[in-house]
Amino acid sequence: MTRTAAIAGLLALSLPAQASSGLPFIINTWGGPFTAATDAAYLSLQNPATSALDAVQVGCSTCERNQCDGSVGFGGSPDENCETTLDAMIMDGTTMKSGAVAGLRRIKDAIAVARYVLEYTTHTLLAGDLATQFAVSNGFPLSNLTTAEQAARCTAWREDNCQPNYRINVTPDPKSSCGPYTGTALNSTSPAYKRAITPDASQTSHDTISMIAIHASGIMAAGTSTNGATWKVPGRVGDGPITGSGSYVDGDIGGCGATGDGDIMMRFLPCYQAVENLRQGMSPKLAAEDAVKRILRKYPEGSYGIVVVDKYGEHGGAGSGWTFTYAFRGGSMNATEVVSVPPLNETRLVMQA
Ligand code: ASP
C-alpha cells in the first residue's frame, strides 16, 4: 500500500464502529487479494465441525498458498541475502494458548507449523533453522521459497547499491552502498543519539494477513502470517509471531489483528492494548484508534493498521501512514465486504490546518 493511497484516504469520512453481521464471523487485515482468505475461512465455518482455530488456519494458509499481494508465504519480502523467511502465529481465545514460528526457513506452511507448536508442545514460539527441523520432523516438506521473479528483483536491488535497506550508523554509508557493514561509534549521552537510533519511516513494501474468527458457538481464535519486511537484515523477526502484537484474542472480550512496521509496532503490543481497551468498555473503533495513537506519540512517521472485533462481531479499525483496509464476512452475508480506514495521522494534519 502506498503513501499516495494514504492521501486518498483524507477524503474518506471516519467510519463508526460497525455493527455485527452475525456469527460465524471472519475479519482480517486488508481487502483486495486478501479477501480470498476471508471467504475461505468464512466458508470453512459453514461446517459446524470446523473450529475457530481451523478457520484461522484455513484463511492464513490461503494467503500462504496464493501469496495474496506477495507479502505472505513463499516468494516475497526477500532479505538482504534474497531469502524469504516466514513468521506466523495462531492463538486460541479460550485457553489463551498461542503457537508461533519466527524466521521459518524452507517451509511454506508457516501457520500450520505454528498450529503444531500450539497443539503438540507446551511452548509458544520456535525460531529459525530449528523451527524448520521441528516442521520436518512433523512431516512438513522442505521447499525453496525463492521464485525466479524474486531472484531477478534481488539482482536489481544489488545493482542499485542495495537501496533501500534497514541499516543505520554503519560504514560504508548504507544510503549509497551495499555491505558488509561495520557499526560506527555512538555516544549514548549525546543529544544526537536518539535521532541516530530512530529508523527511517517505512521504506519498503510490506503487508501481512492477520485474522480473527468467531465460531457460531462464540468461540474465538486469531492468527497472523507474513513474510515480513523486504530487504530486512537476515535474521530479522517482525511483529507477526509475537502474541499481542501480530494478533491477539481473548474469547471473553474480543480479538485484534495487525499489519505495518513491525519493528516499531511490537514495542507497543498494539493488539494486546486494543483488546484490553475493549475490556475497559471502548468500542472496537475507539480501542483500535487508542492503540495506534500510543504508537504515533513516539513514532508518527510509520505505517500501521489494526482491526479490532468484539466477541459479538462488532468491528472497527485504525491506521496511520497509509489507507489501511480490512475485510469481513459474517452471519448470512453472501460476499466479503472491505472497509477503508482513513489514516489517523493525515486526519490529524487536516484538522490542525
Ligand atoms: N508487520 C509485518 C512485519 O513487520 C509487515 C506488515 O504487516 O506490513 O513483519
Coordinates of C-alpha atoms in Angstrom, one line a residue, residues 21-244:
S21 CA -23.4 -9.0 10.8
G22 CA -23.9 -12.1 12.9
L23 CA -22.0 -15.3 13.6
P24 CA -20.0 -17.1 12.4
F25 CA -17.7 -14.2 11.6
I26 CA -14.3 -13.7 10.0
I27 CA -12.3 -10.5 9.8
N28 CA -8.8 -9.8 8.6
T29 CA -6.3 -7.2 7.6
W30 CA -6.5 -5.9 4.0
G31 CA -9.0 -6.2 1.2
G32 CA -8.2 -6.9 -2.4
P33 CA -6.3 -10.2 -2.8
F34 CA -6.7 -10.9 0.9
T35 CA -10.5 -11.4 0.6
A36 CA -9.9 -14.9 -0.8
A37 CA -8.6 -15.7 2.7
T38 CA -11.7 -14.2 4.3
D39 CA -14.0 -16.2 2.0
A40 CA -12.1 -19.5 2.6
A41 CA -12.2 -19.0 6.3
Y42 CA -15.8 -18.0 6.4
L43 CA -16.9 -20.9 4.2
S44 CA -15.0 -23.3 6.3
L45 CA -17.1 -22.3 9.3
Q46 CA -20.3 -23.2 7.5
N47 CA -19.4 -26.7 8.6
P48 CA -20.0 -26.5 12.4
A49 CA -17.4 -29.2 12.9
T50 CA -14.7 -26.7 11.8
S51 CA -13.3 -24.8 14.8
A52 CA -12.4 -21.1 15.0
L53 CA -8.7 -22.2 15.1
D54 CA -9.3 -24.3 11.9
A55 CA -10.9 -21.3 10.2
V56 CA -7.9 -19.0 11.0
Q57 CA -5.5 -21.7 9.7
V58 CA -7.6 -22.1 6.5
G59 CA -7.7 -18.3 6.0
C60 CA -4.0 -17.6 6.6
S61 CA -2.8 -20.7 4.6
T62 CA -5.0 -19.5 1.7
C63 CA -2.7 -16.4 1.6
E64 CA 0.4 -18.5 2.1
R65 CA -0.5 -20.6 -1.0
N66 CA -1.8 -17.9 -3.4
Q67 CA 0.7 -15.3 -1.9
C68 CA -2.1 -12.6 -1.7
D69 CA -0.2 -9.4 -2.6
G70 CA 3.2 -11.1 -2.2
S71 CA 3.6 -10.2 1.4
V72 CA 2.5 -13.7 2.8
G73 CA 4.1 -17.0 2.1
F74 CA 6.9 -18.0 -0.3
G75 CA 8.4 -15.7 -2.9
G76 CA 8.0 -12.4 -1.2
S77 CA 9.9 -9.9 1.0
P78 CA 13.4 -11.2 0.4
D79 CA 16.0 -10.4 3.0
E80 CA 19.5 -9.0 2.1
N81 CA 20.6 -12.5 1.1
C82 CA 17.5 -12.9 -1.1
E83 CA 15.9 -15.4 1.2
T84 CA 12.2 -15.4 2.1
T85 CA 11.6 -16.4 5.7
L86 CA 8.2 -16.7 7.3
D87 CA 6.7 -15.5 10.6
A88 CA 3.3 -16.8 11.8
M89 CA 1.3 -17.3 15.0
I90 CA -2.1 -18.7 15.9
M91 CA -4.0 -18.1 19.2
D92 CA -6.9 -19.9 20.9
G93 CA -9.2 -17.3 22.6
T94 CA -10.5 -19.9 25.1
T95 CA -7.2 -21.2 26.5
M96 CA -5.1 -18.1 25.7
K97 CA -2.6 -20.5 24.3
S98 CA -0.6 -19.4 21.2
G99 CA 1.8 -21.2 19.0
A100 CA 4.2 -19.4 16.6
V101 CA 7.2 -19.7 14.3
A102 CA 9.7 -17.0 13.6
G103 CA 12.2 -16.7 10.8
L104 CA 11.0 -20.1 9.5
R105 CA 13.2 -21.2 6.6
R106 CA 12.4 -23.5 3.6
I107 CA 8.9 -24.4 4.8
K108 CA 5.8 -23.0 3.0
D109 CA 3.1 -23.8 5.6
A110 CA 4.0 -21.3 8.4
I111 CA 0.6 -21.1 10.0
A112 CA 0.2 -24.9 10.0
V113 CA 3.6 -25.2 11.7
A114 CA 2.5 -22.6 14.3
R115 CA -0.6 -24.7 14.9
Y116 CA 1.7 -27.7 15.6
V117 CA 3.6 -25.6 18.1
L118 CA 0.3 -24.8 19.8
E119 CA -1.1 -28.3 19.8
Y120 CA 2.0 -30.5 20.2
T121 CA 4.2 -28.6 22.5
T122 CA 3.8 -26.5 25.6
H123 CA 6.0 -23.8 24.0
T124 CA 4.8 -20.6 22.4
L125 CA 7.5 -19.7 19.8
L126 CA 10.0 -21.7 17.8
A127 CA 12.6 -19.9 15.6
G128 CA 14.9 -20.3 12.6
D129 CA 16.5 -23.5 11.5
L130 CA 15.4 -25.4 14.5
A131 CA 11.8 -24.4 13.8
T132 CA 12.4 -25.9 10.3
Q133 CA 13.7 -29.1 11.9
F134 CA 10.6 -29.2 14.1
A135 CA 8.4 -28.8 11.0
V136 CA 10.3 -31.5 9.0
S137 CA 10.0 -33.9 12.0
N138 CA 6.3 -33.4 11.9
G139 CA 6.0 -34.2 8.2
F140 CA 6.2 -30.8 6.5
P141 CA 8.1 -30.9 3.2
L142 CA 11.2 -28.7 2.6
S143 CA 10.9 -26.4 -0.3
N144 CA 12.7 -23.5 -1.9
L145 CA 10.9 -20.3 -1.0
T146 CA 12.7 -18.2 -3.7
T147 CA 11.0 -17.7 -7.0
A148 CA 12.7 -16.6 -10.3
E149 CA 10.9 -13.3 -10.1
Q150 CA 12.3 -12.7 -6.6
A151 CA 15.8 -13.6 -7.7
A152 CA 15.6 -11.1 -10.5
R153 CA 14.4 -8.5 -8.0
C154 CA 17.3 -9.2 -5.8
T155 CA 19.8 -8.7 -8.7
A156 CA 18.2 -5.3 -9.5
W157 CA 18.4 -4.3 -5.8
R158 CA 22.1 -5.2 -5.6
E159 CA 22.8 -3.3 -8.9
D160 CA 21.0 -0.3 -7.2
N161 CA 23.6 -0.4 -4.4
C162 CA 21.2 -2.3 -2.1
Q163 CA 18.7 0.6 -1.9
P164 CA 16.6 0.8 0.3
N165 CA 17.8 -1.1 3.3
Y166 CA 17.4 -1.1 7.1
R167 CA 20.9 -0.3 8.2
I168 CA 21.8 2.8 10.2
N169 CA 25.0 4.1 11.9
V170 CA 27.3 1.9 9.8
T171 CA 30.1 2.2 7.3
P172 CA 30.1 2.2 4.3
D173 CA 27.2 4.6 4.1
P174 CA 24.1 2.4 3.8
K175 CA 22.2 5.1 1.8
S176 CA 24.6 4.6 -1.1
S177 CA 26.4 1.2 -0.6
C178 CA 25.9 -2.5 -0.1
G179 CA 27.6 -4.2 2.9
P180 CA 29.3 -5.8 4.5
Y181 CA 28.8 -3.0 7.1
T182 CA 30.5 -2.1 10.4
G183 CA 28.9 -0.2 13.2
T184 CA 30.2 3.3 13.9
A185 CA 30.9 4.5 17.4
L186 CA 27.8 6.1 19.1
N187 CA 27.7 8.3 22.2
S188 CA 24.5 7.4 24.0
T189 CA 24.7 10.6 26.2
S190 CA 24.8 12.9 23.2
P191 CA 21.6 14.7 22.2
A192 CA 22.0 13.4 18.6
Y193 CA 21.8 9.8 19.9
K194 CA 18.1 9.5 19.8
R195 CA 18.0 10.7 16.3
A196 CA 20.7 8.3 15.4
I197 CA 18.8 5.2 16.5
T198 CA 15.4 6.3 15.1
P199 CA 14.9 4.3 11.9
D200 CA 13.7 6.0 8.8
A201 CA 10.0 5.8 8.2
S202 CA 8.8 2.7 6.3
Q203 CA 11.0 2.4 3.2
T204 CA 9.8 -0.7 1.5
S205 CA 6.8 -2.7 0.7
H206 CA 5.2 -4.9 3.3
D207 CA 1.8 -6.3 4.4
T208 CA 0.5 -9.2 6.4
I209 CA -2.6 -11.2 6.9
S210 CA -3.9 -11.1 10.5
M211 CA -7.3 -12.8 11.0
I212 CA -9.8 -13.3 13.8
A213 CA -12.5 -15.9 13.6
I214 CA -15.7 -16.3 15.7
H215 CA -17.3 -19.7 15.5
A216 CA -21.1 -19.9 15.5
S217 CA -20.8 -21.0 19.1
G218 CA -19.0 -17.8 20.0
I219 CA -15.6 -19.4 20.4
M220 CA -12.8 -17.2 19.1
A221 CA -9.3 -17.6 17.6
A222 CA -6.8 -15.3 15.9
G223 CA -3.7 -15.7 13.8
T224 CA -1.1 -13.9 11.6
S225 CA 1.1 -14.9 8.7
T226 CA 3.7 -12.8 6.9
N227 CA 7.0 -12.9 5.1
G228 CA 7.9 -9.7 6.9
A229 CA 9.8 -6.7 5.5
T230 CA 11.5 -6.5 2.1
W231 CA 15.3 -6.2 2.3
K232 CA 15.3 -7.0 6.0
V233 CA 18.6 -7.8 7.8
P234 CA 18.9 -11.6 7.7
G235 CA 17.6 -13.0 11.0
R236 CA 15.1 -10.2 11.5
V237 CA 11.8 -11.3 13.0
G238 CA 8.8 -8.9 12.8
D239 CA 5.7 -8.4 15.0
G240 CA 3.8 -11.2 13.3
P241 CA 4.7 -14.1 15.6
I242 CA 4.6 -12.0 18.8
T243 CA 1.5 -12.7 20.9
G244 CA -0.3 -9.4 21.5

